Tab-separated table of N, CA, C and O in Angstrom:
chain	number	residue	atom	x	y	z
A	1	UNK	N	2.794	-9.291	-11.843
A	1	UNK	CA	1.976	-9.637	-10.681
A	1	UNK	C	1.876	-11.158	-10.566
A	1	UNK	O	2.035	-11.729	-9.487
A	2	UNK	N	1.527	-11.998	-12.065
A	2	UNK	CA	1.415	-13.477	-11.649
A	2	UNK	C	2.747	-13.746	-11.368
A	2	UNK	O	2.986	-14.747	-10.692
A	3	UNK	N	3.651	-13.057	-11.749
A	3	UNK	CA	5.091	-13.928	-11.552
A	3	UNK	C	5.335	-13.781	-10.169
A	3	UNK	O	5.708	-14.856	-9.697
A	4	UNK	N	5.257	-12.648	-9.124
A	4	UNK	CA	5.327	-12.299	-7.913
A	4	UNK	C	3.895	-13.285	-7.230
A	4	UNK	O	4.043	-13.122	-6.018
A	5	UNK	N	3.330	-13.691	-7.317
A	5	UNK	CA	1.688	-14.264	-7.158
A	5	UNK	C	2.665	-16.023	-6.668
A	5	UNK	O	2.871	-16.505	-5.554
A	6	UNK	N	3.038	-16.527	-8.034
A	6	UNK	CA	3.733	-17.494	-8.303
A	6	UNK	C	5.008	-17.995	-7.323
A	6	UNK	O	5.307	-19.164	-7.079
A	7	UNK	N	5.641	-16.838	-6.855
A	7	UNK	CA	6.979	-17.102	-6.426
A	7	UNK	C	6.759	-17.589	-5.199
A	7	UNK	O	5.927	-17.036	-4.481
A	8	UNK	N	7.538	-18.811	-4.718
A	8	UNK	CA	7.769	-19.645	-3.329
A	8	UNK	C	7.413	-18.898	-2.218
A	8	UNK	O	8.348	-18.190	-1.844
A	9	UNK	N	6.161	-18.768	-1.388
A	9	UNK	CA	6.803	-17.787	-0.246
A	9	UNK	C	6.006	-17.144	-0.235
A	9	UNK	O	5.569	-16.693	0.824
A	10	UNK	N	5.414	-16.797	-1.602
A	10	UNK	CA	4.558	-15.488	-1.283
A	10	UNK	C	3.658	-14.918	-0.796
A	10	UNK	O	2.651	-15.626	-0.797
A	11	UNK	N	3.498	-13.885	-0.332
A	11	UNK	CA	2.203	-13.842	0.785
A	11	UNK	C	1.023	-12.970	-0.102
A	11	UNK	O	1.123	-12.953	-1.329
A	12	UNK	N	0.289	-12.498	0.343
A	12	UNK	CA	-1.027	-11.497	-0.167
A	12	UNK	C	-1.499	-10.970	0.979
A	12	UNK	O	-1.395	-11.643	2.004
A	13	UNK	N	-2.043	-9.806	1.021
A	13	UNK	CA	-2.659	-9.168	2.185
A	13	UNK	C	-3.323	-8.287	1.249
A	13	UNK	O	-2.857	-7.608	0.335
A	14	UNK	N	-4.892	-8.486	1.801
A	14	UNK	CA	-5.871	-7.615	1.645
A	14	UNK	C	-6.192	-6.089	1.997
A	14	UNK	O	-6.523	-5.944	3.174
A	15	UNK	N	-6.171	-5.148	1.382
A	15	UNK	CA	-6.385	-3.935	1.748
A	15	UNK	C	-7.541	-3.491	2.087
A	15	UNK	O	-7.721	-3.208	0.902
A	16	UNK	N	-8.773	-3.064	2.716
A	16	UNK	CA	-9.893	-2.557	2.442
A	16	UNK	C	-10.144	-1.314	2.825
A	16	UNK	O	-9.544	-0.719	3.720
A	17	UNK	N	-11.087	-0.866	2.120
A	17	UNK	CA	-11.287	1.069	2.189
A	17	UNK	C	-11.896	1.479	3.878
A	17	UNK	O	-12.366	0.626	4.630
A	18	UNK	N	-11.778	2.723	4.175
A	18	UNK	CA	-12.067	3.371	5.272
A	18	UNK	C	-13.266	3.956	5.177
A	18	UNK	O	-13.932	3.376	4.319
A	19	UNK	N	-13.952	5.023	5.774
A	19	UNK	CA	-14.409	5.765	5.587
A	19	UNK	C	-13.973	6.899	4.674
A	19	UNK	O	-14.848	7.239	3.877
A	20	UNK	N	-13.048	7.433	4.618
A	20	UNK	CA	-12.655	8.074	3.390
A	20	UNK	C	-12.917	7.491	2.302
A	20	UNK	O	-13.493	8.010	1.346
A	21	UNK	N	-12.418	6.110	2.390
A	21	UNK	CA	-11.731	5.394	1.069
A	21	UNK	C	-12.992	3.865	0.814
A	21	UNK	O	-12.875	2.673	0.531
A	22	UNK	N	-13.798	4.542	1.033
A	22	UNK	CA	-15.224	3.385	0.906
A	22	UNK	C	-15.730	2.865	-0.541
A	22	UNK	O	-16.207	3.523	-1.466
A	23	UNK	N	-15.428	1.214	-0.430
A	23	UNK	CA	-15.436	0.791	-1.375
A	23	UNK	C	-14.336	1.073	-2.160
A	23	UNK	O	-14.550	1.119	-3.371
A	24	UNK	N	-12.884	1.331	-1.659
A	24	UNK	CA	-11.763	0.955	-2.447
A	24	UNK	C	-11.014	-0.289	-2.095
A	24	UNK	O	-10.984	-0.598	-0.903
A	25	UNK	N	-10.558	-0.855	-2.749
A	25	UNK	CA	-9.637	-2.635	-2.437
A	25	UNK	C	-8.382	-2.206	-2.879
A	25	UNK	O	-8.183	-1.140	-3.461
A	26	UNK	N	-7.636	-2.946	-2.633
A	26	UNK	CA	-6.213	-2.787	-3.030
A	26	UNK	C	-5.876	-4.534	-2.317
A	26	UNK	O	-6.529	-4.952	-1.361
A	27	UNK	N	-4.624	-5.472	-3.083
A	27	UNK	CA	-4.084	-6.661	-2.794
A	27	UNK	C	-2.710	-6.220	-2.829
A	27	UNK	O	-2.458	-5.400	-3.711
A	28	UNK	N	-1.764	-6.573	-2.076
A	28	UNK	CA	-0.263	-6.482	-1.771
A	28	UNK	C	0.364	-7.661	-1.774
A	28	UNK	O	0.580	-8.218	-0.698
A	29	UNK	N	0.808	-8.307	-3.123
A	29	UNK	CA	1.810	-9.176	-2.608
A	29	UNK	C	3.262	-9.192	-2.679
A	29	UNK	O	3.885	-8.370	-3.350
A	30	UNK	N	3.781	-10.063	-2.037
A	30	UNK	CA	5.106	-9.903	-1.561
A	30	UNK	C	5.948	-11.347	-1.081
A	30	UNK	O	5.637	-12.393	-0.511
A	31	UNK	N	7.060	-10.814	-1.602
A	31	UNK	CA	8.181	-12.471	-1.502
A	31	UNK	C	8.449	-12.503	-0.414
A	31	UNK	O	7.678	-11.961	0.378
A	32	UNK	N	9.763	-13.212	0.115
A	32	UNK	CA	10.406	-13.279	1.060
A	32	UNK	C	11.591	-12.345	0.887
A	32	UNK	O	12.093	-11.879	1.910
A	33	UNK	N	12.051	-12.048	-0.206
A	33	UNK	CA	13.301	-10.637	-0.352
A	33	UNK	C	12.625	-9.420	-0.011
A	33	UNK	O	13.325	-8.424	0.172
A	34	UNK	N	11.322	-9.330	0.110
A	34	UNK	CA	10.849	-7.725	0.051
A	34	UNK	C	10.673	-7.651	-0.875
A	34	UNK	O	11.112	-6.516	-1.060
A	35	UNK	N	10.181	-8.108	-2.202
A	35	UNK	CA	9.567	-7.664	-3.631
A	35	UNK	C	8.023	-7.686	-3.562
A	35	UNK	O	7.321	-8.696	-3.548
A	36	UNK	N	7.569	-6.256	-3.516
A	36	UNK	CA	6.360	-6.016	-3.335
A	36	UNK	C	5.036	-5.600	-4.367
A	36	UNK	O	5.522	-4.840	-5.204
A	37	UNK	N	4.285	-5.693	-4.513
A	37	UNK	CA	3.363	-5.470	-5.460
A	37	UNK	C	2.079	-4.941	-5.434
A	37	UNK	O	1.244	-5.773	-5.790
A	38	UNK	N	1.627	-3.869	-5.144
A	38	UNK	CA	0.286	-3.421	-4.636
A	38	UNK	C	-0.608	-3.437	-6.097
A	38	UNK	O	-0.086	-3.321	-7.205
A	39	UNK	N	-2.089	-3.610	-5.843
A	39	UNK	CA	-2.574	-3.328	-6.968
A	39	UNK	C	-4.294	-2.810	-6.356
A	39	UNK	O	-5.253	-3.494	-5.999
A	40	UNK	N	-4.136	-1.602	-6.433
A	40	UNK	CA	-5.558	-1.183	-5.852
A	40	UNK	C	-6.650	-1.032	-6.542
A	40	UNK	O	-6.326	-1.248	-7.710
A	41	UNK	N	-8.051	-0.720	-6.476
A	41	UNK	CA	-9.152	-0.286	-7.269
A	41	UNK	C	-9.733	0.529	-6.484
A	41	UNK	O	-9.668	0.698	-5.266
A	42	UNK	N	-10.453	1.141	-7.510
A	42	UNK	CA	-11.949	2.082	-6.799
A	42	UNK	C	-11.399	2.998	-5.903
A	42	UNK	O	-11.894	3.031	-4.776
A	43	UNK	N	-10.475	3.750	-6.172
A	43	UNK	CA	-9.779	4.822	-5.020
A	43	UNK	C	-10.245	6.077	-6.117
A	43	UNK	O	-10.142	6.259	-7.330
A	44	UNK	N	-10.754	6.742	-5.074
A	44	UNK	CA	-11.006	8.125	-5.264
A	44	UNK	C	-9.831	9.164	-5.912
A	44	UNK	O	-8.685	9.371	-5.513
A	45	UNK	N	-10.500	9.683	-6.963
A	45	UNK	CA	-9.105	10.630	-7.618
A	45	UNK	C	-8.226	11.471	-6.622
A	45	UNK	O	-8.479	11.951	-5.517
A	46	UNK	N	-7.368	11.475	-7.226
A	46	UNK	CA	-6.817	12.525	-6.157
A	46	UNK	C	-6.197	13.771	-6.961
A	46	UNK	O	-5.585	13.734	-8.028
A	47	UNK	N	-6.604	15.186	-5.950
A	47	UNK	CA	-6.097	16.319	-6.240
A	47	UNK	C	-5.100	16.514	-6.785
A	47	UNK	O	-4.051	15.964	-6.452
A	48	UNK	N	-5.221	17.466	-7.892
A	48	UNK	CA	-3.757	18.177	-8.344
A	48	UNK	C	-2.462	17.980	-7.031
A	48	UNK	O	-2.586	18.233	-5.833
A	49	UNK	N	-1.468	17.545	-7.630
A	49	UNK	CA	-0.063	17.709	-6.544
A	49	UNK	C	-0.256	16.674	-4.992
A	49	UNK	O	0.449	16.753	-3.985
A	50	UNK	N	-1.514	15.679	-5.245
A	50	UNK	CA	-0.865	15.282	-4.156
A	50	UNK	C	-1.248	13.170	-4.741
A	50	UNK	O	-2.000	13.002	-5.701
A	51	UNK	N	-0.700	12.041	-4.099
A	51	UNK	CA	-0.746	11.044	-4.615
A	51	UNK	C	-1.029	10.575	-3.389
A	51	UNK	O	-1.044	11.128	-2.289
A	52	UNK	N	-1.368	8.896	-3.921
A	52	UNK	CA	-1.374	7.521	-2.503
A	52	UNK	C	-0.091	7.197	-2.295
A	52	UNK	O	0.855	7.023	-3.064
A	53	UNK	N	-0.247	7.128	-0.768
A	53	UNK	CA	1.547	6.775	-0.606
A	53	UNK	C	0.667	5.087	0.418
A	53	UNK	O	-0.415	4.854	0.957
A	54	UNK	N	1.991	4.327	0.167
A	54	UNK	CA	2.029	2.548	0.925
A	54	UNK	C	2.747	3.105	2.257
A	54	UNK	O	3.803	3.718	2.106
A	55	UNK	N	2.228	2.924	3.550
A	55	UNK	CA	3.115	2.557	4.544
A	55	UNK	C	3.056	1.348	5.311
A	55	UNK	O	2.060	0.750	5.719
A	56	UNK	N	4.172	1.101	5.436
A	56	UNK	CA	4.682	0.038	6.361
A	56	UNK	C	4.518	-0.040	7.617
A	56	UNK	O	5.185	0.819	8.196
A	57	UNK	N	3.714	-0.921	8.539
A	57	UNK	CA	3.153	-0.595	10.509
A	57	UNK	C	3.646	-1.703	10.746
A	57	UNK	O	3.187	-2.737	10.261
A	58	UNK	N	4.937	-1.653	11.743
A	58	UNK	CA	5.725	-3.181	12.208
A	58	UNK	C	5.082	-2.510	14.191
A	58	UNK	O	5.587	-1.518	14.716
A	59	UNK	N	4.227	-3.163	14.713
A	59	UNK	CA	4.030	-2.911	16.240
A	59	UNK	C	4.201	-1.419	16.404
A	59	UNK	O	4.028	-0.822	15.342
A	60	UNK	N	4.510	-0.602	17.502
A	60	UNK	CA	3.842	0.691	18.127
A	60	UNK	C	4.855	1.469	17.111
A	60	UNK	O	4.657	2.678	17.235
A	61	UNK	N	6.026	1.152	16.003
A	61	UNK	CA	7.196	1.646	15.710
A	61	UNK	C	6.699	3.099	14.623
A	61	UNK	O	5.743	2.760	13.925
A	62	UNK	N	6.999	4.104	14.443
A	62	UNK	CA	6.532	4.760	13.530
A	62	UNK	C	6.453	4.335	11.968
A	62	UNK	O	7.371	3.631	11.546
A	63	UNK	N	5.288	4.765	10.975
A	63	UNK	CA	5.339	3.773	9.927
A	63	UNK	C	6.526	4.126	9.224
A	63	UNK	O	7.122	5.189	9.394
A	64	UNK	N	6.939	3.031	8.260
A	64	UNK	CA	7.526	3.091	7.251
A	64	UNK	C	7.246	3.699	6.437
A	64	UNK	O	6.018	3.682	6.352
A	65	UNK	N	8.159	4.951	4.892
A	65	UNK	CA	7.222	4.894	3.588
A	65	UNK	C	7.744	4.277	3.165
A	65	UNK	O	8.904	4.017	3.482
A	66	UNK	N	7.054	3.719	2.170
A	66	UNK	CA	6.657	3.551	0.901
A	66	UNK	C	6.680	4.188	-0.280
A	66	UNK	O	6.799	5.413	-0.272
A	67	UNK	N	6.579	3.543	-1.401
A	67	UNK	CA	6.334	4.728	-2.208
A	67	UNK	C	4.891	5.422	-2.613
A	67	UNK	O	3.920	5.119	-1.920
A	68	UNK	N	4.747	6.171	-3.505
A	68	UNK	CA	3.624	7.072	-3.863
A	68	UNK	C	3.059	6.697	-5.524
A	68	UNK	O	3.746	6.748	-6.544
A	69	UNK	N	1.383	6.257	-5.395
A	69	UNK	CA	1.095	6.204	-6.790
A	69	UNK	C	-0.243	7.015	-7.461
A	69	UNK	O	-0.801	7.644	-6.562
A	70	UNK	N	-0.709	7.133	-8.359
A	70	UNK	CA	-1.727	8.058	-8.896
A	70	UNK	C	-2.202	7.208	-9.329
A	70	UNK	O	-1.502	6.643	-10.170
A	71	UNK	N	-3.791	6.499	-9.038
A	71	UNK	CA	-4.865	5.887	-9.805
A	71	UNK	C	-5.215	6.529	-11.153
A	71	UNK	O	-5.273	7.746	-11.331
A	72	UNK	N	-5.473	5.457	-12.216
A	72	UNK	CA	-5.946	6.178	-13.401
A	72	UNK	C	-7.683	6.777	-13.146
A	72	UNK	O	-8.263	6.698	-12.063
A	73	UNK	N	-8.227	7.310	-14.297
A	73	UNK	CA	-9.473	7.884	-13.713
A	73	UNK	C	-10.610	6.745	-13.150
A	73	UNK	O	-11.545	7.092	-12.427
A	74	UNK	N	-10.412	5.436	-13.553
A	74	UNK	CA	-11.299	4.540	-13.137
A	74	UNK	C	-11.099	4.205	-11.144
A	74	UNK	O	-11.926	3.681	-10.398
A	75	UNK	N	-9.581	4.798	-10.768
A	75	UNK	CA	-9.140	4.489	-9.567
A	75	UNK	C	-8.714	3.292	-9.566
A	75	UNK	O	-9.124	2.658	-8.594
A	76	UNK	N	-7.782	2.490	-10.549
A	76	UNK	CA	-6.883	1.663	-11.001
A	76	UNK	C	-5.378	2.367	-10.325
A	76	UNK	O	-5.000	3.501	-10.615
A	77	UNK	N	-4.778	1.607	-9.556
A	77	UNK	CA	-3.337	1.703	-9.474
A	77	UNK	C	-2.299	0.945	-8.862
A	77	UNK	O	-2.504	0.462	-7.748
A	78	UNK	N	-1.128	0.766	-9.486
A	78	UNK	CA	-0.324	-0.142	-9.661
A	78	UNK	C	1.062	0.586	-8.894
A	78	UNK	O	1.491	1.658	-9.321
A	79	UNK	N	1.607	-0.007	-7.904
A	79	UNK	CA	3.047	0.408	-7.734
A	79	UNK	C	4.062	-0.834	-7.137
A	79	UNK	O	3.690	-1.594	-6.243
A	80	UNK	N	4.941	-0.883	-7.560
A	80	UNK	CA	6.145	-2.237	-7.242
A	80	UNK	C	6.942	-1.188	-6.089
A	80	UNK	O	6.857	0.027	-5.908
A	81	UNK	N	7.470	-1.893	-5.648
A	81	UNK	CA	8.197	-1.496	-3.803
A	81	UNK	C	8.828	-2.278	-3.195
A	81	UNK	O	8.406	-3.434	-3.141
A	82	UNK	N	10.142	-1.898	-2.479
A	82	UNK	CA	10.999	-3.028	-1.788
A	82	UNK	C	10.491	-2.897	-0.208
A	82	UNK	O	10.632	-1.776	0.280
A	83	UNK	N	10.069	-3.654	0.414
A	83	UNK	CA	9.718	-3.820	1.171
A	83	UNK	C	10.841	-3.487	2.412
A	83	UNK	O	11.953	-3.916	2.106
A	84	UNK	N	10.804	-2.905	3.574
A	84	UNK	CA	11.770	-2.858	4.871
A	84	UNK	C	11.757	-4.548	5.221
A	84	UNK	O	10.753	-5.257	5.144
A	85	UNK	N	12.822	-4.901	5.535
A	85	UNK	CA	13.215	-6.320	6.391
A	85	UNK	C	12.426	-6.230	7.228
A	85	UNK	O	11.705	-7.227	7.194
A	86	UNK	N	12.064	-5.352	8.232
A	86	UNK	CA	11.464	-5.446	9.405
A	86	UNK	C	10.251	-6.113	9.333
A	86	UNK	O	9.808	-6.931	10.139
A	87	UNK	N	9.352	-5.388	7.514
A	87	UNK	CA	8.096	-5.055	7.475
A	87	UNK	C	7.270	-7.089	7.491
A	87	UNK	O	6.184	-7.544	7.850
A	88	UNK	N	8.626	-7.746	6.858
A	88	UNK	CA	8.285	-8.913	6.431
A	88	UNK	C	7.667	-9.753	6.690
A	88	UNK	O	7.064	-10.521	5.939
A	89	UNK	N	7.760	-9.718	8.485
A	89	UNK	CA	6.797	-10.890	8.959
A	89	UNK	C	5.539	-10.377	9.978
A	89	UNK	O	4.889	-11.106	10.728
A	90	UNK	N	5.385	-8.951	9.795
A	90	UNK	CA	4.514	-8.489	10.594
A	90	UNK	C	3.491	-7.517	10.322
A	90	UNK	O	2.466	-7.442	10.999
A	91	UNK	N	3.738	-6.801	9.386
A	91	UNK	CA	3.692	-5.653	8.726
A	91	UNK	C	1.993	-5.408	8.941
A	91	UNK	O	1.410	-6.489	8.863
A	92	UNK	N	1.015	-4.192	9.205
A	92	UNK	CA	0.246	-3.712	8.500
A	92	UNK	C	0.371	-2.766	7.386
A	92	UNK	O	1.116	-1.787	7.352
A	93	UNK	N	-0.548	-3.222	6.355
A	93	UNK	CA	-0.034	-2.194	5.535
A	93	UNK	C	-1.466	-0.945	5.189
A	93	UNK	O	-2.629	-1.289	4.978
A	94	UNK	N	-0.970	0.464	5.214
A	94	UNK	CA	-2.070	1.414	4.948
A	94	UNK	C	-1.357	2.033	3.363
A	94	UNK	O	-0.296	1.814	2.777
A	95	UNK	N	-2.538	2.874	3.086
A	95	UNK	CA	-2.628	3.980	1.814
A	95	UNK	C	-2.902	4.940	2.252
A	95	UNK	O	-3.872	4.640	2.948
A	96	UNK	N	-2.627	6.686	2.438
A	96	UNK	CA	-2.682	7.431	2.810
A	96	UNK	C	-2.470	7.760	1.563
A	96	UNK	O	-1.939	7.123	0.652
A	97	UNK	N	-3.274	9.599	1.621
A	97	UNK	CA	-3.192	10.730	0.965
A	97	UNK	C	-2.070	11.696	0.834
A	97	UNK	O	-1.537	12.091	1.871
A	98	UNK	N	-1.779	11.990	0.040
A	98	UNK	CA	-0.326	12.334	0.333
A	98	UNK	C	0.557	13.523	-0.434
A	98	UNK	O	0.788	13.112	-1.571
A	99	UNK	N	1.063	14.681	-0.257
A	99	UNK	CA	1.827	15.357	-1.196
A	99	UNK	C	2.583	14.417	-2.097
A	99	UNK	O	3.131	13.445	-1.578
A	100	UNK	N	2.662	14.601	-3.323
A	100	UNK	CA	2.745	13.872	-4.280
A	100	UNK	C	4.117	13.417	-4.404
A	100	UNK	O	4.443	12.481	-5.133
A	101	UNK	N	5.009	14.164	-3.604
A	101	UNK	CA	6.655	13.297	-3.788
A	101	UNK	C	6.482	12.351	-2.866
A	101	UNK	O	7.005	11.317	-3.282
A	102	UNK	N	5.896	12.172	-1.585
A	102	UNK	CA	5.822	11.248	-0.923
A	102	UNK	C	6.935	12.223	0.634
A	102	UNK	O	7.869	13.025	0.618
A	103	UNK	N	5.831	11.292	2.150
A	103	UNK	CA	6.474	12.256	2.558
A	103	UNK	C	7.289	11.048	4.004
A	103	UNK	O	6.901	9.901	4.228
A	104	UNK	N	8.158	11.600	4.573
A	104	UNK	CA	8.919	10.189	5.520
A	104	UNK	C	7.917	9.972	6.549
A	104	UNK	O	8.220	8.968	7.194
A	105	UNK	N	6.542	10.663	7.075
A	105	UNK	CA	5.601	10.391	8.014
A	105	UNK	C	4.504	10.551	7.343
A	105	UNK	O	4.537	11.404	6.457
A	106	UNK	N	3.278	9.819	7.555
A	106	UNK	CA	1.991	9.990	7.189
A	106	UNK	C	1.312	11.215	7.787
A	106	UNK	O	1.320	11.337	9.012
A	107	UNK	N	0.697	12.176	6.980
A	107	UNK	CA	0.161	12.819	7.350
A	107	UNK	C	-1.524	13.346	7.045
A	107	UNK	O	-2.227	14.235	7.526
A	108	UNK	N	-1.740	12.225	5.924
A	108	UNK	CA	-3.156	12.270	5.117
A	108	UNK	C	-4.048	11.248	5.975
A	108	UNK	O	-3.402	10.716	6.877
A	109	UNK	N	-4.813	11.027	5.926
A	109	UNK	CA	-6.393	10.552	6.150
A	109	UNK	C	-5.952	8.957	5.427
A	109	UNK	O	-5.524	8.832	4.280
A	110	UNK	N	-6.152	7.946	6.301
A	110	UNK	CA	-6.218	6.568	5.763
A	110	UNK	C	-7.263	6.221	4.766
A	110	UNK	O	-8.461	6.410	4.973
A	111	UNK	N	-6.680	5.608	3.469
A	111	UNK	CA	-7.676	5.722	2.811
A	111	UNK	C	-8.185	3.504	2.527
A	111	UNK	O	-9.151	2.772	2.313
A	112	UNK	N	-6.597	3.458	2.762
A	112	UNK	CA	-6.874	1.754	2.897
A	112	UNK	C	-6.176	0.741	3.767
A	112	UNK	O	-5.051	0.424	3.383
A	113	UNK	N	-6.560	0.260	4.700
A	113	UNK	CA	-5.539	-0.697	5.267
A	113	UNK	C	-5.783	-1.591	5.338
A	113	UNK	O	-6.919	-1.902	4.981
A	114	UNK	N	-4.586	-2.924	6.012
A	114	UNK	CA	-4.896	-4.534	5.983
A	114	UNK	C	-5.198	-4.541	7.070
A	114	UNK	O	-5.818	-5.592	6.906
A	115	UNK	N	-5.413	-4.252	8.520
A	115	UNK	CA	-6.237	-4.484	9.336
A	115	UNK	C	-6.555	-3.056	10.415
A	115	UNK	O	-5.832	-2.060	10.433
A	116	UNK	N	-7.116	-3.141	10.801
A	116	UNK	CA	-8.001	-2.690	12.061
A	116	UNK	C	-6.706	-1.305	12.227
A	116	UNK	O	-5.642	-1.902	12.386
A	117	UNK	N	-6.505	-0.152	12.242
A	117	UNK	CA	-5.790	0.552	12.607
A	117	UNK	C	-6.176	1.787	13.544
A	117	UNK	O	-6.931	2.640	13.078
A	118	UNK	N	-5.634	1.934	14.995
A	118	UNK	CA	-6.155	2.466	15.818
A	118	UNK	C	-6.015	4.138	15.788
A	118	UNK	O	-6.558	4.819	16.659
């Protein structure tokens, strides 16, 4: 994380919880190649068989996935991710609920995003 934190370029974007996801944080940073780094807290356990998935929101376009991670019991969780080219200079990013392989459309309840999502 400090080495990605460190690198030329790098950005950070703040996550904050929803109504679902109240009082969870999560920070995303990320290079200019797409080397990504989420690191969330305080997220609510999640059910047998299903995980948090990262998506990618570039304007009206359908989201990107991401991949899928499981908070430890404190709601600690960590996942590294290559970012879409597209996502790079525009991106919102959410956390959704999610069948646990991860699925190509969101279909869970927002649990964190970097801004305002309609």
């Amino acid at each position: 994380f400090q080495q990605l934190v460190s690198t030329p370029g790098a950005r950070m974007s703040e996550l904050k919880g929803t109504d679902v996801g109240a009082g969870a944080i999560a920070k995303l940073v990320y290079d200019n190649n797409g080397r990504a780094m989420l690191m969330a807290d305080k997220l609510p356990t999640v059910p047998q068989g299903k995980a948090y998935q990262l998506w990618f929101i570039v304007g009206n376009n359908p989201p990107m996935p991401g991949k899928t991670f499981v908070p430890d019991s404190e709601g600690k969780g960590v996942l590294k991710d290559q970012m879409p080219q597209a996502a790079l200079n525009s991106a919102v990013f959410a956390i959704t609920l999610e069948p646990a392989g991860g699925l190509p459309a969101p279909t869970g309840k927002i649990y964190l995003a970097s801004s305002a999502i309609n």
